[in-house]
Amino acid sequence: MERTLNKELPNSVGKSVSISGRIEVRRDHGKLIFLDVRDRSGTVQVVVSPKAPGALEVAKDLRAQWVVSIEGEVKARTENTKGEGPLGGVELVAQAIQVLAKAEELPFELGTEVNIDTHFDHLPLTLRSERSRDIFTMQASILESYRASLRRQEFTEFQAPALVGGDAEGGAAAFKVEYYNDKTAFLATSPQFYKQIMVGPFERAFTVAKIFRAEKSATTRHLSEANCIDFEMGFIDDEREPMHVLQEVMRDVVSYVSKEHADMFARFGTTPPLIPDEIPVLTLQEALKTLGKKEAPDMEPEDERGICEWAKKEKGSDFVFITRYPTKKRAFYTYEDPAEAPYSRGFDLLFRGLEINSGSQRIHDYEALIARMKERGLDPEKFSFYLQAFKYGLPPHGGCSTGLERFTARMLEVPNVKEASAFPRDMSRIDTRISD
Ligand code: AMO
């Protein structure tokens, strides 16, 4: 019999159908066995009774996570036996059960809270939990709406390389890779150079890129491999223009996920983010002053949390921009207007206590860029490929990068960014633990 998806069962009352899915729970009630069977469209209750002795015999062996096909008749449940969820109004009375895959006894009940390392050790299993499904459904929605917003704003998507000849950030630690002819290559720390080059052909370009960071940071904010959504745009006057595009993206994403995933926000005990008409913008020194702190070249994680609390309370915003970081604290390609020195045209976007995006206006003048490289002790010869973009003329431009895992984690107020990476890599793990 052809497969019917669980979501179709409310339209199939009285009919005989075949469903396929995974057993979430088996409950024994006297002579009856109840199964909760999940497929991609939802979970439905199956009743197995002695009226179908063959099915009952199979059902006695079934356990959580077994994969089955079940034929039976769809019945409406009465008002006082209705279950939870959108399919709680119907059940399938089993006539025959076929086992497609058995599962060994689980190391713990799925959905119960386990230590985060135990969760990561068992990802092929734990990713099946409702919590993980929610996180990665949310992530997919964020990415989809982020892309749609950039396309609407006339950006063209391109694919950036993951294998590169050097480190684009001139400072971030890179992973080395053995390349041909004894050449060392690196895993990209950022698609930075490539998105700037793509301003040449497209004026407005974006990419969803893997970034690899070898910093020895064992925190709840750092992954060794992350996904970033990077855009770059030409013909700007200053950093306010990419900030404005980013603000529109954030508004589009928030609007989409608020509409699509109200139930998820509730399950995670949070609410859709607040985003006012204009996201508040503070210079670094204004932010520190607001927090009652002395002048400093950067913000500590506790300052990021503090200023986000302020923005929420005083400005009704879960987002806040911080601008005017000292030029020397930013990447070498960051533009500094002489009138604004020693502060640069870089910015960060903080969201619910964490930096999720970083960007700037860039140096677009060839000679000025070479001068800045030399100032930083970087050899322009090593950047000759990238420098061609400037040698042959690039308009004033700027852009930024959002960390997808950080954005997802803060969207659902998940405390550890690693939980928002389906297969997290960090100092102690590539799928399995590197060492104990
Ligand atoms: P930056 O290094 O700030 O800027 O990275 C941009 C964004 O990427 C995310 N991110 C990370 N997420 C998880 N783990 C990490 N180790 C990690 N490192 C970075 C953060 C961060 O805000 N080229 C510039 C961007 C630009 O100027 O356009 C850059 O790479 O969310």
Short mmCIF file of C-alpha atoms and ligand atoms in Angstrom, two decimals:
data_model
loop_
_atom_site.label_atom_id
_atom_site.label_comp_id
_atom_site.label_asym_id
_atom_site.label_seq_id
_atom_site.Cartn_x
_atom_site.Cartn_y
_atom_site.Cartn_z
CA MET A 1 0.00 0.00 0.00
CA GLU A 2 1.27 3.52 -0.81
CA ARG A 3 2.60 5.53 2.13
CA THR A 4 0.36 8.17 3.70
CA LEU A 5 2.01 10.92 5.76
CA ASN A 6 0.76 11.36 9.31
CA LYS A 7 -0.41 14.91 8.58
CA GLU A 8 -2.93 13.48 6.06
CA LEU A 9 -4.63 11.23 8.63
CA PRO A 10 -7.22 13.82 9.79
CA ASN A 11 -8.48 13.79 6.17
CA SER A 12 -8.53 10.00 6.01
CA VAL A 13 -10.92 9.03 8.86
CA GLY A 14 -12.59 5.70 8.09
CA LYS A 15 -10.02 4.77 5.46
CA SER A 16 -7.34 2.08 5.46
CA VAL A 17 -3.84 3.55 5.09
CA SER A 18 -0.18 2.65 5.55
CA ILE A 19 2.09 4.97 7.54
CA SER A 20 5.88 4.75 8.00
CA GLY A 21 7.92 6.31 10.75
CA ARG A 22 9.86 6.00 13.94
CA ILE A 23 8.50 4.88 17.29
CA GLU A 24 8.83 7.58 19.91
CA VAL A 25 7.11 5.79 22.76
CA ARG A 26 5.42 2.47 23.43
CA ARG A 27 2.79 2.33 26.17
CA ASP A 28 1.19 -0.90 27.36
CA HIS A 29 -2.36 -0.67 28.73
CA GLY A 30 -3.69 -4.11 29.65
CA LYS A 31 -4.35 -5.95 26.41
CA LEU A 32 -3.74 -2.84 24.29
CA ILE A 33 -0.42 -1.42 23.11
CA PHE A 34 -0.18 2.25 22.17
CA LEU A 35 2.60 3.57 19.93
CA ASP A 36 3.51 7.18 19.16
CA VAL A 37 4.82 7.09 15.60
CA ARG A 38 6.63 10.09 14.13
CA ASP A 39 7.31 10.89 10.51
CA ARG A 40 8.53 14.16 9.00
CA SER A 41 5.02 15.61 9.12
CA GLY A 42 4.13 14.87 12.75
CA THR A 43 3.39 12.29 15.43
CA VAL A 44 0.30 10.12 15.58
CA GLN A 45 -0.98 7.52 18.04
CA VAL A 46 -1.34 3.92 16.88
CA VAL A 47 -3.48 1.42 18.83
CA VAL A 48 -2.70 -2.28 18.62
CA SER A 49 -5.37 -4.62 20.00
CA PRO A 50 -5.93 -8.41 20.20
CA LYS A 51 -8.31 -8.01 17.22
CA ALA A 52 -5.11 -7.95 15.10
CA PRO A 53 -3.10 -10.79 16.73
CA GLY A 54 -0.26 -10.62 14.14
CA ALA A 55 0.27 -6.92 14.73
CA LEU A 56 0.05 -7.39 18.51
CA GLU A 57 2.77 -10.05 18.40
CA VAL A 58 5.13 -7.67 16.55
CA ALA A 59 4.17 -4.71 18.78
CA LYS A 60 5.29 -6.57 21.91
CA ASP A 61 8.92 -6.34 20.72
CA LEU A 62 8.82 -2.71 19.54
CA ARG A 63 10.87 -0.12 21.41
CA ALA A 64 11.63 3.57 21.05
CA GLN A 65 13.48 4.44 17.80
CA TRP A 66 12.47 1.30 15.90
CA VAL A 67 11.46 2.15 12.33
CA VAL A 68 8.18 0.66 11.14
CA SER A 69 5.46 0.63 8.50
CA ILE A 70 1.95 0.17 9.88
CA GLU A 71 -1.26 -0.56 8.01
CA GLY A 72 -4.52 0.18 9.70
CA GLU A 73 -7.75 2.12 9.82
CA VAL A 74 -7.89 5.81 10.74
CA LYS A 75 -10.35 6.57 13.57
CA ALA A 76 -11.43 9.88 15.06
CA ARG A 77 -10.71 10.09 18.79
CA THR A 78 -13.51 11.18 21.11
CA GLU A 79 -13.37 14.53 22.85
CA ASN A 80 -12.18 13.01 26.16
CA THR A 81 -9.55 10.71 24.61
CA LYS A 82 -8.05 13.37 22.33
CA GLY A 83 -4.27 13.59 22.41
CA GLU A 84 -1.92 16.55 22.21
CA GLY A 85 -0.66 18.22 19.08
CA PRO A 86 -2.22 18.84 15.68
CA LEU A 87 -2.79 15.11 15.06
CA GLY A 88 -4.28 14.44 18.51
CA GLY A 89 -7.78 14.16 17.05
CA VAL A 90 -7.10 10.88 15.21
CA GLU A 91 -5.45 7.53 15.73
CA LEU A 92 -4.55 4.57 13.58
CA VAL A 93 -5.96 1.17 14.58
CA ALA A 94 -3.22 -1.22 13.46
CA GLN A 95 -3.94 -4.21 11.25
CA ALA A 96 -0.34 -5.14 10.29
CA ILE A 97 3.11 -3.96 11.38
CA GLN A 98 6.33 -4.35 9.44
CA VAL A 99 9.68 -3.64 11.12
CA LEU A 100 12.04 -1.71 8.78
CA ALA A 101 14.86 -1.24 11.31
CA LYS A 102 15.45 -2.28 14.89
CA ALA A 103 17.20 -0.07 17.44
CA GLU A 104 19.38 -1.22 20.29
CA GLU A 105 18.37 -0.21 23.77
CA LEU A 106 19.02 3.53 24.14
CA PRO A 107 21.76 4.72 26.51
CA PHE A 108 19.25 7.23 27.95
CA GLU A 109 15.70 8.26 27.20
CA LEU A 110 15.60 10.69 24.30
CA GLY A 111 14.52 14.17 25.37
CA THR A 112 15.71 13.82 28.94
CA GLU A 113 18.34 16.37 29.87
CA VAL A 114 21.85 14.93 29.59
CA ASN A 115 25.30 16.42 30.08
CA ILE A 116 26.28 18.36 26.94
CA ASP A 117 29.23 16.06 26.20
CA THR A 118 26.98 13.01 26.40
CA HIS A 119 24.63 14.83 24.02
CA PHE A 120 27.51 15.43 21.56
CA ASP A 121 28.86 11.87 21.97
CA HIS A 122 25.50 10.53 20.77
CA LEU A 123 24.56 13.10 18.11
CA PRO A 124 23.26 10.58 15.54
CA LEU A 125 20.68 9.74 18.21
CA THR A 126 20.26 13.01 20.13
CA LEU A 127 19.72 15.07 16.95
CA ARG A 128 16.37 13.23 16.79
CA SER A 129 15.14 14.97 19.95
CA GLU A 130 12.49 17.66 19.66
CA ARG A 131 14.91 20.24 21.07
CA SER A 132 17.53 19.56 18.39
CA ARG A 133 14.94 19.37 15.65
CA ASP A 134 13.68 22.79 16.76
CA ILE A 135 17.16 24.33 16.82
CA PHE A 136 18.04 23.15 13.31
CA THR A 137 14.62 23.93 11.88
CA MET A 138 15.11 27.43 13.26
CA GLN A 139 18.59 27.56 11.73
CA ALA A 140 17.25 26.54 8.32
CA SER A 141 14.58 29.26 8.55
CA ILE A 142 17.13 31.90 9.57
CA LEU A 143 19.32 31.01 6.60
CA GLU A 144 16.42 30.92 4.18
CA SER A 145 15.05 34.31 5.24
CA TYR A 146 18.54 35.86 5.46
CA ARG A 147 19.25 34.80 1.87
CA ALA A 148 15.85 36.00 0.67
CA SER A 149 16.39 39.40 2.29
CA LEU A 150 19.79 39.88 0.66
CA ARG A 151 18.41 38.83 -2.72
CA ARG A 152 15.58 41.31 -2.28
CA GLN A 153 18.23 43.94 -1.58
CA GLU A 154 19.89 43.08 -4.91
CA PHE A 155 22.83 40.98 -3.70
CA THR A 156 24.12 38.08 -5.83
CA GLU A 157 25.18 34.89 -4.07
CA PHE A 158 28.56 33.34 -4.88
CA GLN A 159 30.51 30.38 -3.52
CA ALA A 160 33.72 31.20 -1.62
CA PRO A 161 36.60 28.72 -1.41
CA ALA A 162 37.39 26.86 1.81
CA LEU A 163 40.99 26.09 0.76
CA VAL A 164 43.09 29.24 0.66
CA GLY A 165 46.73 30.24 0.35
CA GLY A 166 46.88 32.36 3.53
CA ASP A 167 44.93 33.80 6.44
CA ALA A 168 42.53 36.58 5.36
CA GLU A 169 42.21 38.20 8.74
CA GLY A 170 45.98 38.55 9.21
CA GLY A 171 45.83 37.37 12.77
CA ALA A 172 43.14 34.73 13.28
CA ALA A 173 44.79 31.35 13.74
CA ALA A 174 44.35 29.13 10.67
CA PHE A 175 44.42 25.36 10.25
CA LYS A 176 47.15 24.14 7.92
CA VAL A 177 46.52 21.66 5.12
CA GLU A 178 49.13 19.74 3.12
CA TYR A 179 48.74 20.81 -0.48
CA TYR A 180 50.44 19.66 -3.73
CA ASN A 181 54.20 20.00 -4.26
CA ASP A 182 54.90 20.46 -0.56
CA LYS A 183 52.89 23.67 -0.51
CA THR A 184 51.00 24.47 2.69
CA ALA A 185 47.43 25.66 2.21
CA PHE A 186 45.02 26.79 4.91
CA LEU A 187 41.35 26.39 5.72
CA ALA A 188 39.70 29.79 5.23
CA THR A 189 39.22 31.86 8.39
CA SER A 190 36.82 34.15 6.47
CA PRO A 191 35.59 34.68 2.89
CA GLN A 192 36.67 38.32 3.37
CA PHE A 193 39.01 38.71 0.35
CA TYR A 194 36.69 36.89 -2.02
CA LYS A 195 33.62 38.93 -1.13
CA GLN A 196 35.59 42.13 -1.63
CA ILE A 197 36.81 40.87 -5.02
CA MET A 198 33.17 40.08 -5.95
CA VAL A 199 32.22 43.74 -5.46
CA GLY A 200 34.09 44.14 -8.78
CA PRO A 201 31.70 42.08 -10.92
CA PHE A 202 28.52 42.36 -8.85
CA GLU A 203 28.69 45.54 -6.74
CA ARG A 204 26.55 43.70 -4.16
CA ALA A 205 27.60 40.12 -3.37
CA PHE A 206 27.07 37.62 -0.57
CA THR A 207 28.14 34.13 0.38
CA VAL A 208 27.29 31.50 2.97
CA ALA A 209 30.72 30.19 3.86
CA LYS A 210 32.41 27.79 6.20
CA ILE A 211 35.03 29.47 8.35
CA PHE A 212 37.70 27.62 10.30
CA ARG A 213 39.32 29.13 13.37
CA ALA A 214 42.21 27.46 15.13
CA GLU A 215 42.23 29.75 18.17
CA LYS A 216 42.59 27.83 21.36
CA SER A 217 39.31 29.21 22.72
CA ALA A 218 37.34 26.81 24.86
CA THR A 219 34.26 28.97 25.45
CA THR A 220 30.52 28.75 24.87
CA ARG A 221 30.93 31.26 21.98
CA HIS A 222 33.65 29.61 19.89
CA LEU A 223 33.61 26.79 17.36
CA SER A 224 36.56 25.61 15.28
CA GLU A 225 34.29 25.39 12.26
CA ALA A 226 31.40 27.81 11.83
CA ASN A 227 29.06 28.98 9.07
CA CYS A 228 28.97 32.65 8.23
CA ILE A 229 26.70 34.75 6.07
CA ASP A 230 28.90 37.45 4.58
CA PHE A 231 27.89 40.33 2.36
CA GLU A 232 29.80 43.14 0.70
CA MET A 233 28.49 46.21 -1.15
CA GLY A 234 30.03 48.91 -3.31
CA PHE A 235 29.44 52.67 -3.63
CA ILE A 236 28.96 53.46 0.04
CA ASP A 237 29.65 56.74 1.83
CA ASP A 238 30.38 55.14 5.17
CA GLU A 239 29.70 52.08 7.38
CA ARG A 240 26.10 53.19 8.02
CA GLU A 241 25.06 51.75 4.65
CA PRO A 242 26.02 48.12 5.32
CA MET A 243 24.59 48.59 8.83
CA HIS A 244 21.31 49.65 7.25
CA VAL A 245 21.24 46.61 4.94
CA LEU A 246 21.99 44.39 7.93
CA GLN A 247 19.18 46.01 9.92
CA GLU A 248 16.75 45.21 7.09
CA VAL A 249 18.01 41.61 7.00
CA MET A 250 17.50 41.28 10.76
CA ARG A 251 13.98 42.69 10.46
CA ASP A 252 13.13 40.26 7.65
CA VAL A 253 14.55 37.28 9.57
CA VAL A 254 12.76 38.21 12.81
CA SER A 255 9.49 38.72 10.96
CA TYR A 256 9.78 35.34 9.21
CA VAL A 257 10.72 33.25 12.24
CA SER A 258 8.16 35.00 14.47
CA LYS A 259 5.44 34.00 12.03
CA GLU A 260 6.70 30.49 11.32
CA HIS A 261 7.92 29.37 14.74
CA ALA A 262 5.79 30.87 17.51
CA ASP A 263 5.54 27.37 19.03
CA MET A 264 9.32 26.98 19.16
CA PHE A 265 9.87 30.25 21.02
CA ALA A 266 7.32 29.02 23.57
CA ARG A 267 9.02 25.61 23.94
CA PHE A 268 12.36 27.34 24.60
CA GLY A 269 10.76 29.67 27.17
CA THR A 270 11.58 32.77 25.13
CA THR A 271 9.85 35.19 22.77
CA PRO A 272 10.52 36.46 19.25
CA PRO A 273 13.20 39.18 19.35
CA LEU A 274 12.31 42.85 19.68
CA ILE A 275 13.51 44.96 16.77
CA PRO A 276 12.58 48.67 16.72
CA ASP A 277 12.40 50.83 13.55
CA GLU A 278 16.02 51.84 14.14
CA ILE A 279 18.39 49.51 15.99
CA PRO A 280 20.20 51.63 18.63
CA VAL A 281 23.77 52.61 17.69
CA LEU A 282 26.40 53.47 20.31
CA THR A 283 30.07 54.17 19.89
CA LEU A 284 32.30 51.92 21.96
CA GLN A 285 33.09 54.75 24.38
CA GLU A 286 29.39 55.67 24.71
CA ALA A 287 28.60 52.04 25.47
CA LEU A 288 31.30 51.81 28.14
CA LYS A 289 30.12 55.09 29.67
CA THR A 290 26.52 53.83 29.74
CA LEU A 291 27.80 50.84 31.72
CA GLY A 292 29.71 53.14 34.08
CA LYS A 293 33.07 51.84 32.81
CA LYS A 294 36.33 53.58 31.97
CA GLU A 295 37.54 54.08 28.39
CA ALA A 296 38.82 50.81 26.92
CA PRO A 297 39.86 49.48 23.48
CA ASP A 298 37.23 46.71 23.43
CA MET A 299 34.27 45.19 25.25
CA GLU A 300 34.38 42.20 27.56
CA PRO A 301 31.69 39.50 27.25
CA GLU A 302 30.04 40.88 30.43
CA ASP A 303 29.92 44.37 28.79
CA GLU A 304 28.20 42.87 25.73
CA ARG A 305 25.59 41.34 28.02
CA GLY A 306 25.24 44.57 30.01
CA ILE A 307 24.73 46.83 27.01
CA CYS A 308 22.18 44.41 25.53
CA GLU A 309 20.19 44.52 28.77
CA TRP A 310 20.33 48.32 28.59
CA ALA A 311 19.15 48.33 24.92
CA LYS A 312 16.25 46.04 25.74
CA LYS A 313 15.13 48.04 28.76
CA GLU A 314 15.72 51.55 27.46
CA LYS A 315 15.20 51.15 23.70
CA GLY A 316 12.95 48.09 23.40
CA SER A 317 15.56 46.32 21.26
CA ASP A 318 17.19 42.90 21.45
CA PHE A 319 19.80 44.26 18.99
CA VAL A 320 22.41 46.98 19.46
CA PHE A 321 25.16 48.25 17.15
CA ILE A 322 28.54 49.26 18.56
CA THR A 323 30.72 51.45 16.32
CA ARG A 324 34.02 53.32 16.37
CA TYR A 325 36.36 50.68 17.70
CA PRO A 326 40.02 51.73 17.72
CA THR A 327 41.49 51.04 14.27
CA LYS A 328 44.35 49.05 15.77
CA LYS A 329 41.89 46.55 17.26
CA ARG A 330 40.31 45.82 13.86
CA ALA A 331 41.46 43.83 10.82
CA PHE A 332 44.01 45.53 8.56
CA TYR A 333 41.52 46.24 5.75
CA THR A 334 39.30 48.42 8.01
CA TYR A 335 38.91 52.02 6.86
CA GLU A 336 39.84 54.92 9.12
CA ASP A 337 38.75 58.44 8.23
CA PRO A 338 41.57 60.85 9.23
CA ALA A 339 39.02 63.10 10.96
CA GLU A 340 37.86 60.17 13.11
CA ALA A 341 41.27 58.71 14.00
CA PRO A 342 42.21 56.69 16.01
CA TYR A 343 38.75 55.18 15.62
CA SER A 344 37.73 53.12 12.62
CA ARG A 345 34.61 52.62 10.58
CA GLY A 346 34.10 49.14 11.97
CA PHE A 347 30.97 47.95 13.77
CA ASP A 348 29.64 44.96 15.68
CA LEU A 349 26.02 43.90 16.04
CA LEU A 350 25.20 42.49 19.46
CA PHE A 351 22.09 40.35 19.90
CA ARG A 352 20.77 39.16 23.25
CA GLY A 353 24.13 39.57 24.94
CA LEU A 354 26.48 38.31 22.23
CA GLU A 355 28.34 39.66 19.18
CA ILE A 356 26.71 37.92 16.23
CA ASN A 357 28.04 40.14 13.43
CA SER A 358 31.12 42.16 12.67
CA GLY A 359 31.79 44.47 9.72
CA SER A 360 33.20 47.74 8.44
CA GLN A 361 33.84 50.13 5.64
CA ARG A 362 37.03 48.88 3.94
CA ILE A 363 40.09 50.62 2.61
CA HIS A 364 39.47 50.70 -1.15
CA ASP A 365 42.47 52.72 -2.29
CA TYR A 366 45.29 50.49 -3.56
CA GLU A 367 48.17 52.60 -2.19
CA ALA A 368 46.44 53.14 1.16
CA LEU A 369 45.84 49.42 1.54
CA ILE A 370 49.49 48.62 0.83
CA ALA A 371 50.55 51.27 3.33
CA ARG A 372 48.25 49.76 6.00
CA MET A 373 49.63 46.28 5.34
CA LYS A 374 53.18 47.52 5.80
CA GLU A 375 52.15 49.33 9.00
CA ARG A 376 50.87 45.97 10.30
CA GLY A 377 54.04 44.12 9.28
CA LEU A 378 52.23 42.22 6.48
CA ASP A 379 54.07 41.59 3.22
CA PRO A 380 51.98 42.97 0.29
CA GLU A 381 53.72 40.46 -2.01
CA LYS A 382 51.91 37.67 -0.19
CA PHE A 383 48.57 39.36 -0.91
CA SER A 384 49.24 40.08 -4.59
CA PHE A 385 46.25 38.02 -5.78
CA TYR A 386 43.79 39.96 -3.57
CA LEU A 387 45.48 43.28 -4.27
CA GLN A 388 44.66 43.01 -7.99
CA ALA A 389 41.07 43.91 -7.09
CA PHE A 390 42.34 47.30 -5.88
CA LYS A 391 45.06 47.71 -8.49
CA TYR A 392 42.36 47.55 -11.14
CA GLY A 393 39.90 49.80 -9.30
CA LEU A 394 37.32 48.94 -6.62
CA PRO A 395 34.62 51.41 -5.49
CA PRO A 396 34.33 52.50 -1.85
CA HIS A 397 32.75 49.45 -0.20
CA GLY A 398 31.91 47.73 3.04
CA GLY A 399 30.18 44.70 4.43
CA CYS A 400 29.89 42.34 7.34
CA SER A 401 29.56 38.75 8.52
CA THR A 402 26.99 37.01 10.74
CA GLY A 403 27.85 33.80 12.55
CA LEU A 404 24.93 31.46 11.84
CA GLU A 405 25.44 29.33 14.97
CA ARG A 406 25.69 32.35 17.26
CA PHE A 407 22.60 33.91 15.70
CA THR A 408 20.63 30.66 16.03
CA ALA A 409 21.74 30.10 19.62
CA ARG A 410 20.69 33.56 20.77
CA MET A 411 17.43 33.37 18.79
CA LEU A 412 16.29 30.49 21.02
CA GLU A 413 18.38 31.58 24.02
CA VAL A 414 20.41 28.39 23.89
CA PRO A 415 23.36 29.07 26.21
CA ASN A 416 26.12 27.25 24.29
CA VAL A 417 26.76 28.07 20.62
CA LYS A 418 27.96 24.49 20.12
CA GLU A 419 24.41 23.26 20.58
CA ALA A 420 23.49 25.34 17.51
CA SER A 421 26.00 23.45 15.36
CA ALA A 422 24.66 20.08 14.21
CA PHE A 423 28.16 18.61 14.20
CA PRO A 424 30.31 20.89 16.35
CA ARG A 425 34.09 20.93 16.11
CA ASP A 426 36.08 22.36 18.98
CA MET A 427 39.41 21.86 20.70
CA SER A 428 38.32 18.57 22.17
CA ARG A 429 36.13 17.05 19.49
CA ILE A 430 35.72 16.10 15.84
CA ASP A 431 32.55 13.99 16.19
CA THR A 432 34.29 11.80 18.76
CA ARG A 433 36.41 13.19 21.57
CA ILE A 434 40.03 13.81 20.58
CA SER A 435 41.32 12.89 24.02
CA ASP A 436 40.00 12.67 27.51
P1 AMO B 1 34.79 38.10 12.71
O1 AMO B 1 36.09 37.44 12.95
O2 AMO B 1 34.27 38.99 13.79
O3 AMO B 1 34.85 39.01 11.41
O4 AMO B 1 33.71 36.99 12.37
C1 AMO B 1 32.40 37.34 11.96
C2 AMO B 1 31.33 36.63 12.77
O5 AMO B 1 31.54 35.23 12.67
C3 AMO B 1 31.20 34.59 13.89
N1 AMO B 1 32.39 33.88 14.39
C4 AMO B 1 32.35 32.73 15.09
N2 AMO B 1 31.33 31.95 15.49
C5 AMO B 1 31.62 30.83 16.19
N3 AMO B 1 32.88 30.44 16.48
C6 AMO B 1 33.95 31.19 16.11
N4 AMO B 1 35.19 30.78 16.41
C7 AMO B 1 33.70 32.40 15.38
N5 AMO B 1 34.49 33.35 14.85
C8 AMO B 1 33.68 34.24 14.26
C9 AMO B 1 30.76 35.67 14.85
C10 AMO B 1 31.39 36.93 14.27
O6 AMO B 1 30.65 38.09 14.59
N6 AMO B 1 35.98 39.27 7.96
C11 AMO B 1 35.31 39.74 9.16
C12 AMO B 1 33.88 40.13 8.88
C13 AMO B 1 33.73 41.40 8.06
O7 AMO B 1 34.38 42.40 8.40
O8 AMO B 1 32.93 41.38 7.11
C14 AMO B 1 35.34 38.60 10.19
O9 AMO B 1 35.67 37.48 9.92
O10 AMO B 1 29.35 35.77 14.82
#
